[in-house]
Every structure is written in structure tokens, then in C-alpha cells.
Short mmCIF file of C-alpha atoms and ligand atoms in Angstrom, two decimals:
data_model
loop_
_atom_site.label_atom_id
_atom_site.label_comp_id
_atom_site.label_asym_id
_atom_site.label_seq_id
_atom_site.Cartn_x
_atom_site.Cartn_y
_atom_site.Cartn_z
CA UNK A 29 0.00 0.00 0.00
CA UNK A 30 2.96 1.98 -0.24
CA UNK A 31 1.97 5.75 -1.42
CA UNK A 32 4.31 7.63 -3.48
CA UNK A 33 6.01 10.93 -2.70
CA UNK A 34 6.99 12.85 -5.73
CA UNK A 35 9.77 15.11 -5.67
CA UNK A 36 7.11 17.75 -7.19
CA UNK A 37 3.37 18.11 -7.23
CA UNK A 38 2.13 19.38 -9.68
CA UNK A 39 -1.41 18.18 -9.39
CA UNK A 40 -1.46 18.92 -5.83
CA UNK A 41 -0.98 22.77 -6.90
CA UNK A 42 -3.34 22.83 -9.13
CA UNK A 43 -5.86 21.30 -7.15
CA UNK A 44 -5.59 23.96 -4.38
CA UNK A 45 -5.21 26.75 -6.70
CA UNK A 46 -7.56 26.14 -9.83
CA UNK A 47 -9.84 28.97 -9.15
CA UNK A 48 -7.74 31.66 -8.88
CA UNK A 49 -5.66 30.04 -12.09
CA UNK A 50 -8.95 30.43 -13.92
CA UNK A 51 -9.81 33.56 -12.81
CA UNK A 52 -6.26 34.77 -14.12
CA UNK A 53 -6.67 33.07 -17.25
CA UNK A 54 -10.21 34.98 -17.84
CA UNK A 55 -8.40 38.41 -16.94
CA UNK A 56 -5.68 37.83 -19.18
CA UNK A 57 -7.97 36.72 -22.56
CA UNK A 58 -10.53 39.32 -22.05
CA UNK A 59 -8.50 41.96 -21.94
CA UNK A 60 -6.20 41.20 -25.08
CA UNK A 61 -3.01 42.06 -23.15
CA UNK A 62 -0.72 39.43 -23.46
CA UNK A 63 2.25 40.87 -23.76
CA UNK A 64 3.37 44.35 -21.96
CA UNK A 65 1.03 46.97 -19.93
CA UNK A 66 -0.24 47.70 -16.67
CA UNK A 67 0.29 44.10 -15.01
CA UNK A 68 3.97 43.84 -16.38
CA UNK A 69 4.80 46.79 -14.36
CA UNK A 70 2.51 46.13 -11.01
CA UNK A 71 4.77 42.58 -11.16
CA UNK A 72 7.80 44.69 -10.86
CA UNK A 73 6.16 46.72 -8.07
CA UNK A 74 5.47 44.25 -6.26
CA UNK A 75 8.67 41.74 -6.48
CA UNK A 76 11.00 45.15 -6.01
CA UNK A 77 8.88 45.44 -2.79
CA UNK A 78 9.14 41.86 -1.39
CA UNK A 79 13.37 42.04 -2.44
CA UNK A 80 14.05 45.17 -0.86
CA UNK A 81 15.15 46.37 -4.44
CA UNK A 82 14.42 49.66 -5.68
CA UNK A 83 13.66 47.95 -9.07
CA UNK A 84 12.71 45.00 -11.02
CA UNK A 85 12.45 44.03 -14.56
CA UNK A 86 10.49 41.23 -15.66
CA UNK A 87 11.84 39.11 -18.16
CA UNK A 88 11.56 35.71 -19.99
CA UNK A 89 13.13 32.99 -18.02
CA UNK A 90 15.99 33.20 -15.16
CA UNK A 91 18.45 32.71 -18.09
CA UNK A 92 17.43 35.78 -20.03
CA UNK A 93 18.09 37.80 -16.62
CA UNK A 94 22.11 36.33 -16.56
CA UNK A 95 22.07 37.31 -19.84
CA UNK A 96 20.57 40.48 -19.34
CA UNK A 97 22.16 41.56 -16.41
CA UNK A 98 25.82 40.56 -17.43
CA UNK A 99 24.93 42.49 -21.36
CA UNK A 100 23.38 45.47 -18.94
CA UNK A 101 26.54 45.89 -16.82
CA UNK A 102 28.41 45.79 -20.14
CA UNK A 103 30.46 42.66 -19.64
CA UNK A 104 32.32 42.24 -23.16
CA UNK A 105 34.43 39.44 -25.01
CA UNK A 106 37.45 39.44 -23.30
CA UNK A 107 36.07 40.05 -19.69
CA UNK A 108 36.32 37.07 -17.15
CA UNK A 109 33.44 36.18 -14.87
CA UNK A 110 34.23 33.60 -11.99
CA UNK A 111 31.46 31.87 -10.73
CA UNK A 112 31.06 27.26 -9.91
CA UNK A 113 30.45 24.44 -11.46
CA UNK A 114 28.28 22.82 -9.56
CA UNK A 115 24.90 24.87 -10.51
CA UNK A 116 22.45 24.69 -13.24
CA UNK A 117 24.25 25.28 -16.97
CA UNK A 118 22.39 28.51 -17.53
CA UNK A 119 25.04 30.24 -14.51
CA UNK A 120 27.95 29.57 -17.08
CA UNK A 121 26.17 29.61 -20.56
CA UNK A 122 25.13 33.21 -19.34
CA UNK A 123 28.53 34.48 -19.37
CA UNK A 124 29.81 32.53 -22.33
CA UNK A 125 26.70 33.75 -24.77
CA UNK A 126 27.82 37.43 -23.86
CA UNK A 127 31.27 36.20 -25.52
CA UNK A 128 32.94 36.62 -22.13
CA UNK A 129 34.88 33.95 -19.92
CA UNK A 130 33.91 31.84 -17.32
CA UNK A 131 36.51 31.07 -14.78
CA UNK A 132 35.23 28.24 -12.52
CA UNK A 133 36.45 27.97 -9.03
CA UNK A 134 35.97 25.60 -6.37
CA UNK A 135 33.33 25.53 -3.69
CA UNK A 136 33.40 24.89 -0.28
CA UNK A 137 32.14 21.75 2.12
CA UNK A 138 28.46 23.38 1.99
CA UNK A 139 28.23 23.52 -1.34
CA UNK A 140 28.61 27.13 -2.08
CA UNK A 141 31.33 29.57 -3.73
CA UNK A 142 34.40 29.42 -2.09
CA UNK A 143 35.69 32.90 -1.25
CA UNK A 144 39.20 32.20 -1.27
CA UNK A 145 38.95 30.13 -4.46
CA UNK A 146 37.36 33.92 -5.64
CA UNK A 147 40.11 35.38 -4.50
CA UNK A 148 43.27 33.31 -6.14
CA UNK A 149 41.38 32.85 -9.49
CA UNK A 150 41.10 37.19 -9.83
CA UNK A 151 43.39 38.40 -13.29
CA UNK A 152 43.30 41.79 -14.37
CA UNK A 153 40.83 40.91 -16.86
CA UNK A 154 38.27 40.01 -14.38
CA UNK A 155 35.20 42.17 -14.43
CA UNK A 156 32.64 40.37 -12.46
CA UNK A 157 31.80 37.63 -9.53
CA UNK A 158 28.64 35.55 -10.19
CA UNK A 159 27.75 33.46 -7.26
CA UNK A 160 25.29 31.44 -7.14
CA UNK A 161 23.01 30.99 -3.64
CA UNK A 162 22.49 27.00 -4.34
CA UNK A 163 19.51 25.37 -2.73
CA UNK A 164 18.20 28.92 -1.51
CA UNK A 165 20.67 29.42 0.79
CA UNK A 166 23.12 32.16 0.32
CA UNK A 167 26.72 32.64 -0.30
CA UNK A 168 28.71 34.30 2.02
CA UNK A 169 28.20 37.86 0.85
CA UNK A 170 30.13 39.59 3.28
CA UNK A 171 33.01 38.35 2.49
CA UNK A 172 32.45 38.28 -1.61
CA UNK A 173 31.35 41.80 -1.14
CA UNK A 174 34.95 42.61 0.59
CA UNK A 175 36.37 40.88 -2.51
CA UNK A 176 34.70 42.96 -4.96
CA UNK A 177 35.54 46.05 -3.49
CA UNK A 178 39.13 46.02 -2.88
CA UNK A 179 39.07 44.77 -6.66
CA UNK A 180 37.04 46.78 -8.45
CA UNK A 181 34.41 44.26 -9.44
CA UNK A 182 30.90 43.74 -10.23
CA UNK A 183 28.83 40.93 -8.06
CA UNK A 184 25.66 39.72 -10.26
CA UNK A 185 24.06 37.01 -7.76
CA UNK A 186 22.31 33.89 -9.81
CA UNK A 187 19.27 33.69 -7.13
CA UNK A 188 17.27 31.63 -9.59
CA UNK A 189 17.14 29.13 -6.02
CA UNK A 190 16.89 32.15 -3.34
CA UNK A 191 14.36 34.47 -4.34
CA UNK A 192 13.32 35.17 -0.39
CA UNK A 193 16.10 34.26 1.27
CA UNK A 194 18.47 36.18 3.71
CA UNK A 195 21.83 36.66 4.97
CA UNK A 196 22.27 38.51 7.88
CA UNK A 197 19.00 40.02 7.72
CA UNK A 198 19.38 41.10 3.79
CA UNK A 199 17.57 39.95 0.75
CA UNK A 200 19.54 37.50 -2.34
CA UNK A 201 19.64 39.96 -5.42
CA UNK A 202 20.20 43.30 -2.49
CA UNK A 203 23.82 42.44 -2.38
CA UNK A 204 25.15 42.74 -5.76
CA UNK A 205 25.00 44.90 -8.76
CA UNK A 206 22.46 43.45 -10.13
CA UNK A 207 20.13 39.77 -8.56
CA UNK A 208 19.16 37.24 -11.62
CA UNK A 209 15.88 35.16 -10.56
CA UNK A 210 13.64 32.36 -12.64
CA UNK A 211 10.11 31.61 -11.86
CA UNK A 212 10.57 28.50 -13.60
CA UNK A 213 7.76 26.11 -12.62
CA UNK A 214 9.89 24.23 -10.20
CA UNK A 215 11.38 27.23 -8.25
CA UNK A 216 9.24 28.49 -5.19
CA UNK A 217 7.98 31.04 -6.41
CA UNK A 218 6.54 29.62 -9.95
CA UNK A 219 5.01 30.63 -13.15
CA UNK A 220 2.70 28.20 -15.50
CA UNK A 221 6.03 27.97 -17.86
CA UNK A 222 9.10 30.03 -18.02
CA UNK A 223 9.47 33.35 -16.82
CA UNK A 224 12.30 34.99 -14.59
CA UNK A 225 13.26 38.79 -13.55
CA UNK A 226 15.73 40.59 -12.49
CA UNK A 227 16.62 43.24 -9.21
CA UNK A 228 18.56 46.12 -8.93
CA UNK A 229 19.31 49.74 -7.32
CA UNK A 230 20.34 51.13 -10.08
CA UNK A 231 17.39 52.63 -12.13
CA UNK A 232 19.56 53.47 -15.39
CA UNK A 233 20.49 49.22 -15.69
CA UNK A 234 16.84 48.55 -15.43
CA UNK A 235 16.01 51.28 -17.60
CA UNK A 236 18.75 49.45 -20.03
CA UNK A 237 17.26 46.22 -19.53
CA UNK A 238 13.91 47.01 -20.30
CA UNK A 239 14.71 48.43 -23.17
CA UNK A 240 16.99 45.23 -23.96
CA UNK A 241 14.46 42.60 -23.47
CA UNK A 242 12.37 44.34 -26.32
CA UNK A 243 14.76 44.67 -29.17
CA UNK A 244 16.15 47.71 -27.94
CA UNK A 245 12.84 49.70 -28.08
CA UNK A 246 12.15 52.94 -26.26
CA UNK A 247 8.98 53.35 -27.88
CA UNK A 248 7.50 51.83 -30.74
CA UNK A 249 9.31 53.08 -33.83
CA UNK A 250 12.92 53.92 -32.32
CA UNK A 251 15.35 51.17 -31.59
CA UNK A 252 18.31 52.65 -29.20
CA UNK A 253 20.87 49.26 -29.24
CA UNK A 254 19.95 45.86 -30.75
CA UNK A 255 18.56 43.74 -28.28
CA UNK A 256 16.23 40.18 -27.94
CA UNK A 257 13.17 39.42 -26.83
CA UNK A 258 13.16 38.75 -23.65
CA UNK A 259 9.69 39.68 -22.47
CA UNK A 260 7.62 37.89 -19.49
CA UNK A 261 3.99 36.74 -20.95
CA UNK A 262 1.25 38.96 -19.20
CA UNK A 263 -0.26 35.16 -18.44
CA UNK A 264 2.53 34.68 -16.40
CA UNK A 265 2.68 37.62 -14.52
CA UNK A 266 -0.60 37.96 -13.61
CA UNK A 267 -0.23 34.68 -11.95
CA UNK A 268 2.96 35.65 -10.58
CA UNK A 269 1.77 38.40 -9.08
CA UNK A 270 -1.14 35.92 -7.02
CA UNK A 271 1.32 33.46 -6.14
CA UNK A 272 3.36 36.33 -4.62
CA UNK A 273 1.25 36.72 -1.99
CA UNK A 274 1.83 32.71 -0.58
CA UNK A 275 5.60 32.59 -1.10
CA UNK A 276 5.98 33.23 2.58
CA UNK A 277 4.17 30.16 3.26
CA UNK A 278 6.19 28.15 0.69
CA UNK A 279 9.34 29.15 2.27
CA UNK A 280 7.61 28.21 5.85
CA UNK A 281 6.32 25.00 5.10
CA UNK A 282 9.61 23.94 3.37
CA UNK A 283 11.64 25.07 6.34
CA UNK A 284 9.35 22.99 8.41
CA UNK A 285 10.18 20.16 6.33
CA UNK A 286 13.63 20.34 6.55
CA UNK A 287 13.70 20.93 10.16
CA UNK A 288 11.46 17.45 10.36
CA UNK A 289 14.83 15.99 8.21
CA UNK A 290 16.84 17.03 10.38
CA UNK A 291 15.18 15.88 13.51
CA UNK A 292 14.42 12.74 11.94
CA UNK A 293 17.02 11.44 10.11
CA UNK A 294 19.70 9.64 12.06
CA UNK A 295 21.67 7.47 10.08
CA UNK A 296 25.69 8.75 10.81
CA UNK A 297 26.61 8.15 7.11
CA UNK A 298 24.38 11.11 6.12
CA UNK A 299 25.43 14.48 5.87
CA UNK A 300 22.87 16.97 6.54
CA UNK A 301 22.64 20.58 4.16
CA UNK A 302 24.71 23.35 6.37
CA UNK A 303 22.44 25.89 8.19
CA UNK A 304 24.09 29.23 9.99
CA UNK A 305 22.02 31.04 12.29
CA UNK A 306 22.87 34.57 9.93
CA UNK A 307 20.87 32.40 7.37
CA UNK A 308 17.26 32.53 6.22
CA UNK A 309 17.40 29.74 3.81
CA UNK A 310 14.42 28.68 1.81
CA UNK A 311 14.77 25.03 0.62
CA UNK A 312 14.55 25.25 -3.18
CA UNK A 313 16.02 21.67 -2.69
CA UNK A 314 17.23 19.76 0.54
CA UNK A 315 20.89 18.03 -0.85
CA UNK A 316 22.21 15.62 1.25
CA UNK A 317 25.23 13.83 1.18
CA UNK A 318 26.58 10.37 1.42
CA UNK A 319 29.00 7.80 0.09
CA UNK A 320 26.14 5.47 -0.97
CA UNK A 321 24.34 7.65 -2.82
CA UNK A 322 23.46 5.62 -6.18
CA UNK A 323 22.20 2.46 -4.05
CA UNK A 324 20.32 4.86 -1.34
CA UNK A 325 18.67 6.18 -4.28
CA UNK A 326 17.87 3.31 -5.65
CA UNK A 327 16.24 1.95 -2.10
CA UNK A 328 13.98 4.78 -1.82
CA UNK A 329 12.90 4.26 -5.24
CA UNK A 330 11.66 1.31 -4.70
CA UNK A 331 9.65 2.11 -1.84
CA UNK A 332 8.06 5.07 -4.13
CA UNK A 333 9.69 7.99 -2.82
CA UNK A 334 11.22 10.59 -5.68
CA UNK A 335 14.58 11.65 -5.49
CA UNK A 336 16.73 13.98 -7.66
CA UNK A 337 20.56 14.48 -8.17
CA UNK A 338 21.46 18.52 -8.74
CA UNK A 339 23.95 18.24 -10.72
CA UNK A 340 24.85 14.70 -11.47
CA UNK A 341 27.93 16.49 -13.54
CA UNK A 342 29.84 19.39 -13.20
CA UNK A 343 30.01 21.82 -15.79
CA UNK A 344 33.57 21.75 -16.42
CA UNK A 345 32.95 18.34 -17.18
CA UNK A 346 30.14 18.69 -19.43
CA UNK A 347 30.70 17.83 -23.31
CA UNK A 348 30.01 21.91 -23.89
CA UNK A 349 32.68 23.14 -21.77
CA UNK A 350 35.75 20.67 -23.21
CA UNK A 351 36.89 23.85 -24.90
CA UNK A 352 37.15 26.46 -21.29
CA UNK A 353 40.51 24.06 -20.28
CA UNK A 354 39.53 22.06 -17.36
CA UNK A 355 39.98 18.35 -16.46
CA UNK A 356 38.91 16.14 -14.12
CA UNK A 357 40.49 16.64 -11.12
CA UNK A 358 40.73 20.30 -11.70
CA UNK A 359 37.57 21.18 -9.00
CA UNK A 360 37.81 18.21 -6.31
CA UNK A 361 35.40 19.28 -3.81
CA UNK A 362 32.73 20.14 -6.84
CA UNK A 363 33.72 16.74 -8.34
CA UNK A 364 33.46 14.49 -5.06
CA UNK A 365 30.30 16.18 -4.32
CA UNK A 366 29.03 15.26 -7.46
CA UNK A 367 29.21 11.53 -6.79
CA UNK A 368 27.76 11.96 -3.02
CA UNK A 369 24.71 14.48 -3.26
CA UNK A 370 20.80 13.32 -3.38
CA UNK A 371 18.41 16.00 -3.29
CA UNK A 372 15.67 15.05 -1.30
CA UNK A 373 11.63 15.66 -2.30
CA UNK A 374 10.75 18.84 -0.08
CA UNK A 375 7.98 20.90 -1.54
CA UNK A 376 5.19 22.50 0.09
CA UNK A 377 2.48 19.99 -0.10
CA UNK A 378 4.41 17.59 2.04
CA UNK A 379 2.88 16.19 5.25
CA UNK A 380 4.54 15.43 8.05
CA UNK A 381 3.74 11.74 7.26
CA UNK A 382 5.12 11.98 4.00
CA UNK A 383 8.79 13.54 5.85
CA UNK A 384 9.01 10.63 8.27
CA UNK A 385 8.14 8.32 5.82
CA UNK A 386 11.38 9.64 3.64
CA UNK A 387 13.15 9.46 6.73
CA UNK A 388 12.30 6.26 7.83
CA UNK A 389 13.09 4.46 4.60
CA UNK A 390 16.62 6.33 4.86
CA UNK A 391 17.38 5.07 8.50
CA UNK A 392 16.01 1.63 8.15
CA UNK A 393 19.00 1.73 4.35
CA UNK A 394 21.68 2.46 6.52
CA UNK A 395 20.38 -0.30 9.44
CA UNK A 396 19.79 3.37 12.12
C1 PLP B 14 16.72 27.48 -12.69
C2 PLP B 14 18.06 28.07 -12.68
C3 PLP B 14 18.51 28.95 -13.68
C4 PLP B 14 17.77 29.20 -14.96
O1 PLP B 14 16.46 29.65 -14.82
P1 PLP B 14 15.43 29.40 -16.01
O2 PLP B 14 14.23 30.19 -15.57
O3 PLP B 14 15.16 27.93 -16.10
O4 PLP B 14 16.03 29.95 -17.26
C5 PLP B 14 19.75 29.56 -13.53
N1 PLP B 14 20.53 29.30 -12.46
C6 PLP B 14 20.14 28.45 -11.50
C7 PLP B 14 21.04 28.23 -10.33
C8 PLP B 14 18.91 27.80 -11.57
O5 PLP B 14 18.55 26.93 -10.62
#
């Protein structure tokens, strides 16, 4: 009678929020907006207002806002930007699609830029520090923040995980230059398809990306610099701009979960996902780690329970990046982690039950 627990649930969303997807379905087809206007811009109001931002631009996916952002701040072929390898391909394609270098540097035992890996990789052609907060928990900012200063460089933070969550009291995407985000149906925070946006301080950038993400446009007829379409469907703003107003739940009820983990899982051969009390982490995903990993995975698949591996490789080691100059062996901490991390099924519409049962089938693997 075993009952499975997906690593997402869709149907589960839906269920509890049909109505109000219908109702935003009817505002969207009868007024013919579906692309620009009024609800483009009272999206922006309102995720500037939940970041802390001054401003921010709505745009296609989280990938168009690295793009953006990095085209915005004029990074140019030549430039190097050092961010990890262990995050989702769009955090280096980003930087390599604006004809600019990726330097990849280690990270640390929790999974997150290292800041003395930062440090030791900086040339004078270094322009820019893209960290990514992985899992929705933040990189050390202070410290990436000293970095950037005594060097003279800019900080775009990949938050496309950490839309919501703190460090030391301040927002992801407050810290740097510029914060990218995606609203990608799996990411707390979640659109009916792809969508993203981007946060700043500095009103000229978003003034620069708006006009970027619609071929350069300042008003109809006059094109000011080529740019792409880049645009967020009204669709998916409108229900943005609904689901807004339950992230703070989200973020609760997956904190809950993971504090249920981490009360319930015993088994010594698992390492649990670092937590600092300056953090406010939000649990995009809940990666442990263990030597095991492939037959763990396989054990809880059997008794129905979903698990995911983010990322199974590193970039450096991916196909696409054979000609940035890395080998194996060239990130070791990215690389072992590779081999030991299991992300966990966490989402919102998770019972209690449904934790301990995840837990349970863990302990009873490792004989705990
Ligand atoms: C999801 C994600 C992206 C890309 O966002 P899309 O909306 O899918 O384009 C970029 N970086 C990280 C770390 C992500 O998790």
C-alpha cells in the first residue's frame, strides 16, 4: 500500500489553486493584453517590494536575466566572470553567450562559492563575480562583497534558487550589482512555464534592460541598441503576481520540512545541508550527502519515494565546456560532491507523514 512521494506536485498545486488560475486566465484573454502593460509593471512593483530592491524588470526565463544583467553591466568578449560548477548550466552559458569567460572555481564543504577560491582565481581581466546561492541558501556575501571592493568588481548574484532568502537580515539579489531570478515552474515562487526577472538599485540598468528585453525599443518606432526578446507573458505575470502573496508560506512549510529531516534522520553516514544562524534559507532543494548515494537512491525508489541528483555532472565536465581548459580533477570538492549528493523531495504539499516516511526508509537503508 505503499503511497508515493513525488519530488514535485504538480497536481497537488493545481488542485488547491484552480480557481484563482482560472480567474487569471479569464483576466488575461478578455482583456487582449498578453504581452506588456499595466500588469507587467505592477509585477515589478510588487517583487521590487518583497526584495528590498528599488527595481525590477520582468523578463523571460531566469536565463534571459544572466544574460541580461551581465549584457546590462556591459560585460564584453574578453572580460572574465568567476562563478562554480556545480549549478544549473544557464550560470555559465550566461557568461559565455555574452562572448565573455567563465573562470570556474571551487566551492566549499556546503556547497557554495568558495571565497578564497574567488580570490586566487582574480586576473586583471576580471570584471565580475557571479555566485550562485544553491539550494536557496546564500553565499557568504560579506566576504564576496569585501572581494569585490578592494578589486574593483561587479557581483551579479544567480538567485534563480533564493528568491526570499536572507543573509544577515538582507535579501539574495540586495547584495550585488544586479540579482538574476527564474520563476521557472519548479522554483518556489513559480510561473505556469518560463518566466524569470531581475533586481537592482540602479534605475539606469533597469532602464537598459527594459529596453533590452524588447529589441532595444524605447517606444514603438525607435530602436536605441539591438537587443532580444526577452519579455515575461502577461499570463505569467498575472499569476505571478497571485502566487506572490503565498511565497511566505512556501518558504515556511519547506523550512518545516527540513527541520522534520533534520530531527528525523539519524543514520551517521548522512550528511545533513549546512544551516548558519545569519541564514534565512528557503529550501529550493534539501541536498544531502553520502557515500552510498546511487544504491540509497535506488532503495527509496523502490519504496516510491522521488529523489533527484542537482547536478549529477559538473560543468567543467560537461561535453560543452571541453573547450574552457579544465579536467577532471581540476575542481575536487565540486567533483566528489558530485558523486555523493541526493536531493531530497521537499515541496510544500508535504505532510509530516510523508517527511518521516522519507526518513524512515533512509534510516532503516543504513540499518539506524
Ligand atoms: C533554474 C536556474 C537557472 C535558470 O532559470 P530558467 O528560468 O530555467 O532559465 C539559472 N541558475 C540556477 C542556479 C537555476 O537553478
Amino acid at each position: 500500500m505503499n503511497r508515493r512521494i513525488r519530488f514535485v506536485d504538480f497536481p497537488r498545486q493545481y488542485a488547491e489553486e484552480r480557481d484563482m488560475i482560472m480567474a487569471c486566465v479569464d483576466e488575461v484573454f478578455s482583456s487582449g493584453q498578453f504581452i506588456g502593460g499595466p500588469k507587467i509593471f505592477e509585477l515589478e512593483a510588487d517583487l521590487a517590494a518583497y526584495a528590498g530592491s528599488r527595481e525590477a524588470v520582468a523578463l523571460g526565463s531566469g536565463t534571459d536575466a544572466l544574460l541580461l544583467a551581465l549584457l546590462g553591466i556591459g560585460i564584453r568578449p574578453g572580460d572574465e566572470v568567476i562563478t562554480v560548477p556545480n549549478s544549473f548550466v544557464a550560470s555559465v552559458g550566461a557568461i559565455v553567450h555574452v562572448g565573455a569567460r567563465p573562470i570556474l572555481v571551487d566551492v566549499d564543504d556546503d556547497l557554495n562559492i568558495d571565497p578564497d577560491a574567488v580570490e586566487a582565481a582574480i586576473t586583471p581581466r576580471t570584471r565580475a563575480i557571479l555566485p550562485v546561492h544553491l539550494t536557496g541558501r546564500m553565499c557568504r556575501m560579506d566576504v564576496l562583497q569585501d572581494i569585490a571592493h578592494r578589486h574593483g568588481l561587479e557581483i551579479v548574484e544567480d538567485g534563480a534558487q533564493a528568491f526570499g532568502a536572507r543573509y544577515q537580515g538582507r535579501m539574495a539579489g540586495t547584495w550585488g550589482r544586479v540579482g538574476a531570478f527564474s520563476a521557472h515552474p519548479l522554483k518556489n515562487l513559480s510561473a505556469a512555464g518560463d518566466a524569470g526577472f531581475l533586481t537592482t538599485d540602479d534605475a539606469e540598468l533597469a532602464a537598459r534592460v527594459r529596453r533590452l528585453r524588447s529589441h532595444g525599443q524605447v517606444d514603438r518606432d525607435t530602436i536605441m541598441e539591438f537587443g532580444v526578446n526577452a519579455r515575461m507573458d502577461v499570463l505569467q505575470a498575472v499569476i505571478l503576481i497571485e502566487r506572490l502573496k503565498t511565497l511566505d508560506t512556501i518558504h515556511e512549510r519547506r523550512r518545516r520540512n527540513a527541520q522534520l529531516y533534520r530531527r528525523m534522520i539519524r543514520a551517521h553516514e548522512v550528511e545533513l545541508p549546512v544551516c548558519r544562524p545569519q541564514e534565512y534559507n528557503v529550501f529550493h532543494t534539501f541536498i544531502i550527502q553520502t557515500d552510498s548515494r546511487d544504491a540509497l537512491r535506488a532503495h527509496l525508489e523502490r519504496k516510491g519515494i522521488g529523489t533527484q541528483i542537482h547536478y549529477p555532472t559538473p560543468i567543467h565536465l560537461q561535453p560543452a565546456a571541453s573547450g574552457l581548459g579544465y579536467r577532471w580533477g581540476a575542481l575536487p570538492k565540486a567533483e566528489r560532491q558530485a558523486d555523493r549528493i541526493l536531493t531530497l523531495p521537499i515541496h510544500q504539499h508535504l505532510s509530516e507523514d510523508d517527511i518521516a516516511t522519507v526518513a524512515d526508509a533512509i534510516n532503516a537503508f543504513f540499518g539506524a
